[in-house]
Amino acid sequence: MRPPIAFSSIVLTIVVCSAVASERGSPDSDAPAGWQTISPRDELRPAFAYDRKGGLDGKGCFAIRADAREGLDGSWTRSFAVEGGKYYHFSASYKAKSVAIPRRSIVAKLDWQDAQGGSVPLDEPSVAGYLRGSIGMAETEFPATRNGGSGGWTEMSDTYRAPSRAARAVVSLHLQWAPKSEVRWSNVSLAEVAAPAPRIVRLATVHYRPSGGKTPMDNCHQFEPFIAEAARQKADLVVLGETLDMVNVGKKPAELAEPLPGPATSYFGELARKHGLYIVAGLLERDGHLVYNSAALLGPDGRMLGKYRKTCLPRDEVNWGICPGHEYPVFETRFGKLGMMICYDGFFPEVARELANRGAEVIAWPVWGCNPLLARARACENHVYLVSSTYEDVAHNWMISAVFDHSGEAIAKTDKWGSVAVAEVDLNHRTQWVSLGDFKSEIPRHRPVSDDWEK
């Protein structure tokens, strides 16, 4: 969410657009003062032009146009004065023509520099434990692409704290690797703003294996005290285990599966409403002749907000006649965007990546058992918070019930049966890595093109 902009003495608004002449030297003489055109090598240089009325709402715009050659790469660039320690909101809108993969080819960047144009160190600590002895430096920032606006224009924006030793921010607006294409950049601004409010969420996991139950609802009832304990610790989300309605009941999945929504979701929905939190519960789902291994999301209003059907099935589930799902839904909650995956999904990076591609900030993971290294990997490679709930004994070192942070560390975990672990996190916090910076913002720009729907 964009913070309210409190304009101060520094309000830098520039406008920019497209289509255009193919000068190879300096930009058009009509371009606003201070802007330059840059390319990594002259032979990769696209065409640049400034149009006084071709931008958003009839304002000016900077345009970049690529011919039929592969690999062209160029940007409009300008340096702006900033004050270290202050917060700045960057915003720009773009309109593209014939760009196949916008997330990789249409990129805005911010680079922090000192008064002499040199790099500046980070103020906050970076992830520890690797590249020991290295100093964390402020790396390139990559503003996020927001929802498309009207008239074919799309916003790219983010809010940053300037490092204390920064004196300037170099803004560059790119078109790269997109033959026969064009982009117009318009309404570019860098303005000082108040510090954005944190987005605090408390994530809880339950470590419990049902026993003694004779029906699915017997098992469901056994989780009530743990949900109450998570609520006592002010949890916003509590994650329960996989197919909790089947554990130790002694029947096959097809005998136990129920529609979703159904009796189990009604029960957990009432607990979610009572305690004012979200619950993710692993349940067997029947849909006509099909049975799915599913996870249901219950909201604080008591309703089932959605479900996820496990896409990766191990041998036993295939032999039981369970059907795989094929969708990767992400749900808006009061604290942020939530995705779900189930057990064996964790062995395959594609599931968590698809959820992250769709904006998931937290992934709930009901998991019977799994290699704990994979939990760390899925959290780290996507920079999401991952909440696992397992039936494995901690002593097995096969899986733990825990909350994993962006670096893959378990920041809260249970060490005994019948316990609850809660971690408080800020979804607005940027995890910084030595040599990488904020890797989460780089993922959309740098990850490969591997999906047919993207090509």
Tab-separated table of C-alpha atoms in Angstrom:
chain	number	residue	atom	x	y	z
A	1	MET	CA	0.000	0.000	0.000
A	2	ARG	CA	1.330	3.429	-0.912
A	3	PRO	CA	1.935	5.564	2.193
A	4	PRO	CA	0.444	9.061	2.386
A	5	ILE	CA	2.959	11.380	0.754
A	6	ALA	CA	4.125	14.178	3.023
A	7	PHE	CA	5.879	16.427	0.539
A	8	SER	CA	8.875	18.251	1.972
A	9	SER	CA	11.560	20.433	0.511
A	10	ILE	CA	12.506	17.631	-1.872
A	11	VAL	CA	9.754	16.813	-4.325
A	12	LEU	CA	11.174	15.699	-7.611
A	13	THR	CA	8.592	15.034	-10.266
A	14	ILE	CA	9.518	14.339	-13.842
A	15	VAL	CA	7.473	13.032	-16.682
A	16	VAL	CA	8.489	10.672	-19.392
A	17	CYS	CA	7.127	8.840	-22.663
A	18	SER	CA	7.951	7.147	-26.085
A	19	ALA	CA	8.007	6.391	-29.751
A	20	VAL	CA	10.634	8.186	-31.347
A	21	ALA	CA	13.671	9.306	-33.093
A	22	SER	CA	16.774	7.184	-33.031
A	23	GLU	CA	19.541	9.488	-31.939
A	24	ARG	CA	22.565	7.663	-30.630
A	25	GLY	CA	24.152	10.537	-28.760
A	26	SER	CA	22.728	12.914	-26.182
A	27	PRO	CA	19.001	12.834	-25.456
A	28	ASP	CA	16.582	15.139	-27.168
A	29	SER	CA	17.230	18.769	-26.276
A	30	ASP	CA	13.645	19.008	-24.977
A	31	ALA	CA	14.291	16.455	-22.222
A	32	PRO	CA	14.180	17.805	-18.646
A	33	ALA	CA	17.507	18.964	-17.260
A	34	GLY	CA	19.809	16.347	-15.820
A	35	TRP	CA	18.489	13.339	-17.702
A	36	GLN	CA	20.898	11.201	-19.727
A	37	THR	CA	20.566	8.153	-21.925
A	38	ILE	CA	22.824	5.218	-21.076
A	39	SER	CA	23.566	1.817	-22.596
A	40	PRO	CA	26.061	-0.842	-21.407
A	41	ARG	CA	27.725	-0.771	-24.833
A	42	ASP	CA	27.128	1.497	-27.800
A	43	GLU	CA	26.300	-1.466	-30.055
A	44	LEU	CA	23.430	-2.363	-27.702
A	45	ARG	CA	22.006	1.139	-27.675
A	46	PRO	CA	18.267	1.470	-28.445
A	47	ALA	CA	16.642	4.669	-29.723
A	48	PHE	CA	15.657	7.396	-27.247
A	49	ALA	CA	13.333	10.384	-27.481
A	50	TYR	CA	11.425	12.797	-25.271
A	51	ASP	CA	7.825	13.656	-26.092
A	52	ARG	CA	6.324	16.696	-24.365
A	53	LYS	CA	2.732	15.421	-24.578
A	54	GLY	CA	2.969	11.659	-25.062
A	55	GLY	CA	2.820	10.655	-21.399
A	56	LEU	CA	0.126	9.935	-18.847
A	57	ASP	CA	-2.627	12.591	-18.828
A	58	GLY	CA	-0.995	14.351	-21.761
A	59	LYS	CA	2.200	15.140	-19.850
A	60	GLY	CA	5.717	14.603	-21.083
A	61	CYS	CA	7.336	11.212	-21.337
A	62	PHE	CA	10.646	9.494	-22.000
A	63	ALA	CA	10.557	6.863	-24.693
A	64	ILE	CA	12.881	3.978	-25.510
A	65	ARG	CA	12.474	1.982	-28.700
A	66	ALA	CA	14.246	-1.254	-29.705
A	67	ASP	CA	14.642	-2.417	-33.281
A	68	ALA	CA	14.703	-6.054	-34.413
A	69	ARG	CA	18.126	-6.849	-32.924
A	70	GLU	CA	18.338	-9.102	-29.854
A	71	GLY	CA	19.781	-7.874	-26.587
A	72	LEU	CA	19.352	-4.103	-26.854
A	73	ASP	CA	19.528	-2.436	-23.438
A	74	GLY	CA	19.249	1.211	-22.492
A	75	SER	CA	17.865	3.597	-19.896
A	76	TRP	CA	16.972	7.178	-19.145
A	77	THR	CA	18.937	8.088	-16.028
A	78	ARG	CA	19.190	10.975	-13.604
A	79	SER	CA	20.777	11.636	-10.185
A	80	PHE	CA	18.665	13.266	-7.450
A	81	ALA	CA	19.821	14.786	-4.169
A	82	VAL	CA	18.612	12.991	-1.028
A	83	GLU	CA	19.248	13.256	2.690
A	84	GLY	CA	20.568	10.163	4.421
A	85	GLY	CA	18.194	8.564	6.916
A	86	LYS	CA	15.061	10.068	5.356
A	87	TYR	CA	12.342	8.052	3.615
A	88	TYR	CA	11.541	8.503	-0.082
A	89	HIS	CA	8.705	7.246	-2.220
A	90	PHE	CA	9.558	6.451	-5.838
A	91	SER	CA	6.816	6.208	-8.412
A	92	ALA	CA	6.660	5.979	-12.196
A	93	SER	CA	4.167	4.800	-14.778
A	94	TYR	CA	4.978	3.005	-17.997
A	95	LYS	CA	3.157	2.026	-21.154
A	96	ALA	CA	4.621	-0.711	-23.314
A	97	LYS	CA	4.242	-1.930	-26.855
A	98	SER	CA	5.227	-5.442	-28.000
A	99	VAL	CA	7.162	-6.321	-24.808
A	100	ALA	CA	6.877	-10.090	-24.325
A	101	ILE	CA	8.067	-10.342	-20.692
A	102	PRO	CA	7.518	-6.977	-18.968
A	103	ARG	CA	8.852	-8.116	-15.583
A	104	ARG	CA	12.322	-8.640	-17.090
A	105	SER	CA	12.388	-6.027	-19.830
A	106	ILE	CA	10.734	-3.005	-18.181
A	107	VAL	CA	12.727	-2.211	-15.081
A	108	ALA	CA	13.181	0.817	-12.819
A	109	LYS	CA	16.242	0.979	-10.558
A	110	LEU	CA	17.506	3.171	-7.726
A	111	ASP	CA	21.161	3.280	-6.686
A	112	TRP	CA	22.283	5.084	-3.526
A	113	GLN	CA	25.552	7.015	-3.704
A	114	ASP	CA	27.611	9.370	-1.557
A	115	ALA	CA	28.419	12.937	-2.622
A	116	GLN	CA	31.332	11.700	-4.719
A	117	GLY	CA	29.280	9.078	-6.539
A	118	GLY	CA	30.637	6.144	-4.527
A	119	SER	CA	28.804	3.244	-2.942
A	120	VAL	CA	27.459	3.565	0.598
A	121	PRO	CA	27.186	0.970	3.381
A	122	LEU	CA	23.938	-0.374	4.780
A	123	ASP	CA	22.796	0.954	8.140
A	124	GLU	CA	20.971	-2.207	9.190
A	125	PRO	CA	22.701	-5.594	9.539
A	126	SER	CA	22.594	-7.976	6.606
A	127	VAL	CA	22.002	-11.726	6.872
A	128	ALA	CA	24.826	-13.186	8.930
A	129	GLY	CA	26.735	-16.433	8.533
A	130	TYR	CA	28.071	-16.127	4.991
A	131	LEU	CA	30.695	-13.978	3.220
A	132	ARG	CA	32.201	-13.420	6.632
A	133	GLY	CA	34.256	-10.260	6.882
A	134	SER	CA	32.348	-8.521	4.086
A	135	ILE	CA	30.685	-5.163	4.643
A	136	GLY	CA	27.030	-4.949	3.636
A	137	MET	CA	26.662	-2.240	1.008
A	138	ALA	CA	23.487	-0.634	-0.310
A	139	GLU	CA	22.749	-2.538	-3.504
A	140	THR	CA	20.431	-1.597	-6.367
A	141	GLU	CA	16.760	-1.212	-5.422
A	142	PHE	CA	14.086	-2.621	-7.745
A	143	PRO	CA	10.666	-0.955	-7.275
A	144	ALA	CA	7.720	-3.314	-7.536
A	145	THR	CA	5.208	-3.391	-10.352
A	146	ARG	CA	1.745	-2.526	-9.070
A	147	ASN	CA	-1.664	-3.093	-10.615
A	148	GLY	CA	-2.194	-1.709	-14.075
A	149	GLY	CA	-3.861	1.675	-14.272
A	150	SER	CA	-6.131	3.210	-16.853
A	151	GLY	CA	-5.305	3.695	-20.487
A	152	GLY	CA	-2.706	0.935	-20.568
A	153	TRP	CA	-0.408	2.599	-18.019
A	154	THR	CA	1.145	0.520	-15.221
A	155	GLU	CA	2.590	1.889	-11.989
A	156	MET	CA	5.993	0.915	-10.592
A	157	SER	CA	6.667	2.170	-7.069
A	158	ASP	CA	8.104	1.592	-3.598
A	159	THR	CA	9.195	3.406	-0.438
A	160	TYR	CA	12.780	3.331	0.805
A	161	ARG	CA	14.910	4.658	3.622
A	162	ALA	CA	18.013	6.349	2.210
A	163	PRO	CA	21.187	4.966	3.844
A	164	SER	CA	22.639	7.454	6.325
A	165	ARG	CA	25.678	8.156	4.157
A	166	ALA	CA	23.696	8.575	0.924
A	167	ALA	CA	23.659	12.002	-0.741
A	168	ARG	CA	22.023	11.051	-4.011
A	169	ALA	CA	19.752	8.487	-5.602
A	170	VAL	CA	20.410	7.558	-9.210
A	171	VAL	CA	17.132	6.660	-10.928
A	172	SER	CA	17.257	4.682	-14.167
A	173	LEU	CA	14.305	3.653	-16.344
A	174	HIS	CA	15.081	0.698	-18.596
A	175	LEU	CA	13.992	-1.188	-21.667
A	176	GLN	CA	16.083	-4.310	-22.140
A	177	TRP	CA	16.126	-7.558	-24.156
A	178	ALA	CA	12.864	-6.948	-26.036
A	179	PRO	CA	13.262	-6.732	-29.849
A	180	LYS	CA	10.768	-4.659	-31.849
A	181	SER	CA	9.342	-3.048	-28.740
A	182	GLU	CA	8.825	0.314	-27.122
A	183	VAL	CA	8.227	1.702	-23.626
A	184	ARG	CA	7.112	5.134	-22.447
A	185	TRP	CA	7.923	6.294	-18.927
A	186	SER	CA	5.749	9.003	-17.414
A	187	ASN	CA	4.954	10.733	-14.085
A	188	VAL	CA	8.277	9.870	-12.496
A	189	SER	CA	8.654	11.167	-8.949
A	190	LEU	CA	10.952	10.775	-5.965
A	191	ALA	CA	9.510	12.491	-2.892
A	192	GLU	CA	10.367	12.529	0.778
A	193	VAL	CA	7.647	10.884	2.877
A	194	ALA	CA	6.974	9.914	6.457
A	195	ALA	CA	8.313	6.548	7.557
A	196	PRO	CA	5.822	3.847	6.513
A	197	ALA	CA	4.039	1.986	9.285
A	198	PRO	CA	5.179	-1.604	9.866
A	199	ARG	CA	2.865	-4.470	8.947
A	200	ILE	CA	3.082	-6.671	12.013
A	201	VAL	CA	1.649	-10.190	11.951
A	202	ARG	CA	1.894	-12.976	14.512
A	203	LEU	CA	2.253	-16.421	12.921
A	204	ALA	CA	1.556	-19.587	14.915
A	205	THR	CA	2.150	-23.280	14.377
A	206	VAL	CA	0.683	-26.216	16.301
A	207	HIS	CA	2.757	-29.357	16.921
A	208	TYR	CA	0.227	-32.075	17.663
A	209	ARG	CA	-0.679	-35.540	16.351
A	210	PRO	CA	-4.303	-36.557	17.031
A	211	SER	CA	-4.855	-39.886	18.756
A	212	GLY	CA	-7.786	-41.860	20.105
A	213	GLY	CA	-10.326	-40.398	17.709
A	214	LYS	CA	-12.823	-42.619	15.895
A	215	THR	CA	-14.168	-39.997	13.443
A	216	PRO	CA	-12.810	-36.973	11.584
A	217	MET	CA	-14.656	-34.640	13.956
A	218	ASP	CA	-13.079	-36.371	16.966
A	219	ASN	CA	-9.713	-35.331	15.561
A	220	CYS	CA	-10.875	-31.804	14.811
A	221	HIS	CA	-12.017	-31.289	18.403
A	222	GLN	CA	-8.565	-32.185	19.719
A	223	PHE	CA	-7.079	-29.027	18.180
A	224	GLU	CA	-9.390	-26.614	20.025
A	225	PRO	CA	-7.099	-25.996	23.059
A	226	PHE	CA	-4.114	-25.311	20.835
A	227	ILE	CA	-6.040	-22.786	18.772
A	228	ALA	CA	-7.126	-21.152	22.023
A	229	GLU	CA	-3.497	-21.018	23.159
A	230	ALA	CA	-2.418	-19.440	19.861
A	231	ALA	CA	-5.163	-16.859	20.337
A	232	ARG	CA	-3.968	-16.201	23.896
A	233	GLN	CA	-0.579	-15.379	22.364
A	234	LYS	CA	-2.332	-12.957	20.012
A	235	ALA	CA	-1.749	-14.978	16.841
A	236	ASP	CA	-3.205	-13.683	13.569
A	237	LEU	CA	-2.740	-17.027	11.805
A	238	VAL	CA	-2.522	-20.558	13.183
A	239	VAL	CA	-1.487	-23.499	10.989
A	240	LEU	CA	-2.567	-27.084	11.717
A	241	GLY	CA	-1.342	-30.383	10.267
A	242	GLU	CA	-2.007	-32.288	7.049
A	243	THR	CA	-5.156	-34.447	6.651
A	244	LEU	CA	-5.793	-34.003	10.356
A	245	ASP	CA	-9.176	-35.679	9.929
A	246	MET	CA	-7.472	-38.985	8.990
A	247	VAL	CA	-4.613	-39.271	11.500
A	248	ASN	CA	-4.901	-42.478	13.580
A	249	VAL	CA	-8.570	-42.974	12.658
A	250	GLY	CA	-7.771	-46.219	10.794
A	251	LYS	CA	-9.723	-45.605	7.587
A	252	LYS	CA	-8.800	-44.838	3.999
A	253	PRO	CA	-9.017	-41.289	2.586
A	254	ALA	CA	-12.056	-42.021	0.379
A	255	GLU	CA	-13.978	-43.224	3.437
A	256	LEU	CA	-13.276	-40.017	5.374
A	257	ALA	CA	-13.300	-37.252	2.783
A	258	GLU	CA	-16.057	-34.634	3.034
A	259	PRO	CA	-17.044	-31.629	0.902
A	260	LEU	CA	-15.276	-28.323	1.556
A	261	PRO	CA	-16.981	-26.372	2.968
A	262	GLY	CA	-18.405	-29.036	5.220
A	263	PRO	CA	-18.627	-30.116	8.873
A	264	ALA	CA	-14.904	-29.717	9.587
A	265	THR	CA	-14.643	-26.257	8.071
A	266	SER	CA	-17.784	-25.199	9.929
A	267	TYR	CA	-16.170	-26.277	13.200
A	268	PHE	CA	-12.844	-24.568	12.549
A	269	GLY	CA	-14.648	-21.548	11.138
A	270	GLU	CA	-16.493	-21.122	14.410
A	271	LEU	CA	-13.186	-21.301	16.316
A	272	ALA	CA	-11.654	-18.748	13.942
A	273	ARG	CA	-14.605	-16.429	14.536
A	274	LYS	CA	-14.522	-16.967	18.302
A	275	HIS	CA	-10.826	-16.079	18.545
A	276	GLY	CA	-10.667	-13.518	15.739
A	277	LEU	CA	-7.898	-15.173	13.737
A	278	TYR	CA	-7.195	-17.177	10.575
A	279	ILE	CA	-6.872	-20.981	10.640
A	280	VAL	CA	-5.321	-23.220	7.991
A	281	ALA	CA	-6.358	-26.854	8.416
A	282	GLY	CA	-5.293	-29.845	6.315
A	283	LEU	CA	-8.400	-31.871	5.396
A	284	LEU	CA	-9.504	-34.592	2.986
A	285	GLU	CA	-11.935	-33.205	0.425
A	286	ARG	CA	-14.541	-35.037	-1.631
A	287	ASP	CA	-15.842	-33.416	-4.816
A	288	GLY	CA	-18.161	-35.883	-6.544
A	289	HIS	CA	-16.112	-38.986	-7.357
A	290	LEU	CA	-12.811	-37.184	-6.698
A	291	VAL	CA	-10.846	-37.031	-3.448
A	292	TYR	CA	-8.248	-34.309	-2.793
A	293	ASN	CA	-5.669	-33.691	-0.102
A	294	SER	CA	-6.615	-30.084	0.658
A	295	ALA	CA	-5.899	-27.186	2.977
A	296	ALA	CA	-8.778	-24.926	3.978
A	297	LEU	CA	-8.444	-21.281	5.024
A	298	LEU	CA	-10.960	-20.093	7.628
A	299	GLY	CA	-11.280	-16.384	8.347
A	300	PRO	CA	-12.035	-14.381	11.482
A	301	ASP	CA	-15.620	-13.962	10.283
A	302	GLY	CA	-16.047	-17.745	10.450
A	303	ARG	CA	-16.291	-18.297	6.694
A	304	MET	CA	-14.108	-20.577	4.583
A	305	LEU	CA	-12.203	-18.081	2.463
A	306	GLY	CA	-10.737	-20.643	0.106
A	307	LYS	CA	-8.814	-23.877	-0.273
A	308	TYR	CA	-5.724	-25.299	-1.896
A	309	ARG	CA	-5.537	-28.802	-3.371
A	310	LYS	CA	-2.168	-30.545	-3.103
A	311	THR	CA	-0.533	-30.660	-6.515
A	312	CYS	CA	2.391	-33.048	-5.878
A	313	LEU	CA	1.310	-36.515	-4.754
A	314	PRO	CA	3.608	-39.195	-3.313
A	315	ARG	CA	3.195	-42.859	-4.238
A	316	ASP	CA	0.793	-43.841	-1.443
A	317	GLU	CA	-1.621	-41.021	-2.214
A	318	VAL	CA	-1.655	-41.951	-5.888
A	319	ASN	CA	-2.349	-45.567	-4.907
A	320	TRP	CA	-5.223	-44.393	-2.665
A	321	GLY	CA	-6.845	-42.726	-5.652
A	322	ILE	CA	-6.278	-39.152	-4.510
A	323	CYS	CA	-6.425	-36.615	-7.341
A	324	PRO	CA	-3.851	-33.803	-7.703
A	325	GLY	CA	-4.873	-30.159	-7.776
A	326	HIS	CA	-3.595	-27.758	-10.408
A	327	GLU	CA	-4.173	-24.245	-9.070
A	328	TYR	CA	-2.081	-21.961	-6.846
A	329	PRO	CA	-4.499	-19.537	-5.185
A	330	VAL	CA	-3.258	-16.652	-3.036
A	331	PHE	CA	-5.669	-15.015	-0.590
A	332	GLU	CA	-5.925	-11.457	0.684
A	333	THR	CA	-6.076	-11.356	4.475
A	334	ARG	CA	-6.097	-8.510	6.979
A	335	PHE	CA	-2.330	-8.888	7.396
A	336	GLY	CA	-1.173	-9.593	3.840
A	337	LYS	CA	-1.222	-12.189	1.069
A	338	LEU	CA	-1.353	-15.854	2.066
A	339	GLY	CA	-0.666	-18.990	0.048
A	340	MET	CA	-0.826	-22.663	1.062
A	341	MET	CA	1.013	-25.832	0.114
A	342	ILE	CA	0.913	-29.351	1.558
A	343	CYS	CA	3.650	-31.799	2.567
A	344	TYR	CA	5.180	-33.379	-0.595
A	345	ASP	CA	4.755	-30.052	-2.422
A	346	GLY	CA	7.785	-28.891	-0.449
A	347	PHE	CA	10.078	-31.279	-2.307
A	348	PHE	CA	9.457	-29.313	-5.508
A	349	PRO	CA	10.479	-25.650	-5.804
A	350	GLU	CA	7.787	-24.895	-8.373
A	351	VAL	CA	4.903	-24.908	-5.871
A	352	ALA	CA	6.267	-22.282	-3.483
A	353	ARG	CA	7.573	-20.289	-6.455
A	354	GLU	CA	4.155	-20.217	-8.114
A	355	LEU	CA	2.611	-18.967	-4.875
A	356	ALA	CA	5.328	-16.321	-4.559
A	357	ASN	CA	4.852	-15.321	-8.209
A	358	ARG	CA	1.233	-14.609	-7.351
A	359	GLY	CA	2.229	-12.380	-4.458
A	360	ALA	CA	2.229	-14.689	-1.420
A	361	GLU	CA	4.050	-13.118	1.526
A	362	VAL	CA	3.276	-15.980	3.922
A	363	ILE	CA	2.934	-19.661	3.009
A	364	ALA	CA	1.080	-21.997	5.372
A	365	TRP	CA	2.393	-25.546	5.122
A	366	PRO	CA	0.524	-28.468	6.731
A	367	VAL	CA	3.144	-31.214	6.387
A	368	TRP	CA	3.172	-34.796	7.635
A	369	GLY	CA	6.929	-35.048	7.211
A	370	CYS	CA	9.621	-33.611	4.971
A	371	ASN	CA	13.327	-32.829	4.789
A	372	PRO	CA	13.736	-29.736	7.008
A	373	LEU	CA	16.364	-28.386	4.612
A	374	LEU	CA	13.589	-27.974	2.061
A	375	ALA	CA	11.609	-25.752	4.421
A	376	ARG	CA	14.623	-23.476	4.688
A	377	ALA	CA	15.124	-23.518	0.927
A	378	ARG	CA	11.511	-22.713	0.019
A	379	ALA	CA	11.439	-19.782	2.468
A	380	CYS	CA	14.843	-18.442	1.438
A	381	GLU	CA	14.590	-18.771	-2.325
A	382	ASN	CA	11.250	-16.928	-2.374
A	383	HIS	CA	11.767	-14.582	0.599
A	384	VAL	CA	8.477	-15.587	2.161
A	385	TYR	CA	7.582	-16.470	5.731
A	386	LEU	CA	6.840	-20.199	5.861
A	387	VAL	CA	4.726	-21.726	8.660
A	388	SER	CA	4.964	-25.522	8.934
A	389	SER	CA	2.888	-27.842	11.129
A	390	THR	CA	4.049	-31.458	11.217
A	391	TYR	CA	3.363	-34.786	12.918
A	392	GLU	CA	7.037	-35.759	13.085
A	393	ASP	CA	8.900	-36.152	16.358
A	394	VAL	CA	11.543	-33.447	16.720
A	395	ALA	CA	14.118	-36.161	17.473
A	396	HIS	CA	13.715	-37.613	13.965
A	397	ASN	CA	15.142	-34.494	12.298
A	398	TRP	CA	12.727	-35.102	9.452
A	399	MET	CA	10.500	-32.049	9.860
A	400	ILE	CA	9.710	-29.523	12.578
A	401	SER	CA	6.730	-27.308	13.323
A	402	ALA	CA	8.173	-23.833	12.919
A	403	VAL	CA	8.044	-20.352	11.432
A	404	PHE	CA	10.842	-19.755	8.924
A	405	ASP	CA	11.991	-16.264	7.920
A	406	HIS	CA	13.263	-14.864	4.610
A	407	SER	CA	16.746	-16.285	5.170
A	408	GLY	CA	15.370	-19.748	5.924
A	409	GLU	CA	16.007	-19.585	9.662
A	410	ALA	CA	13.477	-21.066	12.082
A	411	ILE	CA	12.635	-18.024	14.211
A	412	ALA	CA	10.052	-19.905	16.305
A	413	LYS	CA	9.711	-23.664	16.679
A	414	THR	CA	8.162	-26.271	18.934
A	415	ASP	CA	10.208	-28.839	20.807
A	416	LYS	CA	7.514	-31.133	22.201
A	417	TRP	CA	4.120	-32.571	21.336
A	418	GLY	CA	1.044	-30.536	22.175
A	419	SER	CA	2.755	-27.165	21.954
A	420	VAL	CA	2.330	-23.911	20.058
A	421	ALA	CA	5.053	-21.613	18.708
A	422	VAL	CA	4.425	-18.008	17.673
A	423	ALA	CA	6.657	-15.550	15.819
A	424	GLU	CA	5.992	-11.855	15.286
A	425	VAL	CA	7.220	-10.518	11.937
A	426	ASP	CA	6.987	-7.295	9.950
A	427	LEU	CA	5.899	-7.942	6.373
A	428	ASN	CA	7.368	-4.553	5.393
A	429	HIS	CA	10.850	-5.517	6.596
A	430	ARG	CA	13.417	-5.878	3.803
A	431	THR	CA	15.937	-8.653	4.360
A	432	GLN	CA	19.348	-7.506	3.127
A	433	TRP	CA	22.101	-9.812	1.880
A	434	VAL	CA	25.751	-8.967	1.329
A	435	SER	CA	26.326	-8.635	-2.456
A	436	LEU	CA	22.612	-9.146	-3.225
A	437	GLY	CA	20.763	-6.496	-1.251
A	438	ASP	CA	16.987	-6.970	-1.113
A	439	PHE	CA	16.793	-10.234	-3.031
A	440	LYS	CA	12.987	-10.389	-2.843
A	441	SER	CA	12.710	-7.334	-5.092
A	442	GLU	CA	15.193	-8.831	-7.555
A	443	ILE	CA	13.382	-12.134	-8.056
A	444	PRO	CA	10.816	-10.865	-10.617
A	445	ARG	CA	13.554	-9.076	-12.590
A	446	HIS	CA	16.145	-11.853	-12.586
A	447	ARG	CA	14.378	-15.208	-12.435
A	448	PRO	CA	14.432	-17.087	-15.743
A	449	VAL	CA	11.562	-17.365	-18.171
A	450	SER	CA	10.510	-20.986	-17.746
A	451	ASP	CA	6.731	-20.992	-17.950
A	452	ASP	CA	4.882	-21.425	-21.247
A	453	TRP	CA	2.191	-18.931	-20.209
A	454	GLU	CA	4.883	-16.273	-19.822
A	455	LYS	CA	6.420	-16.761	-23.264
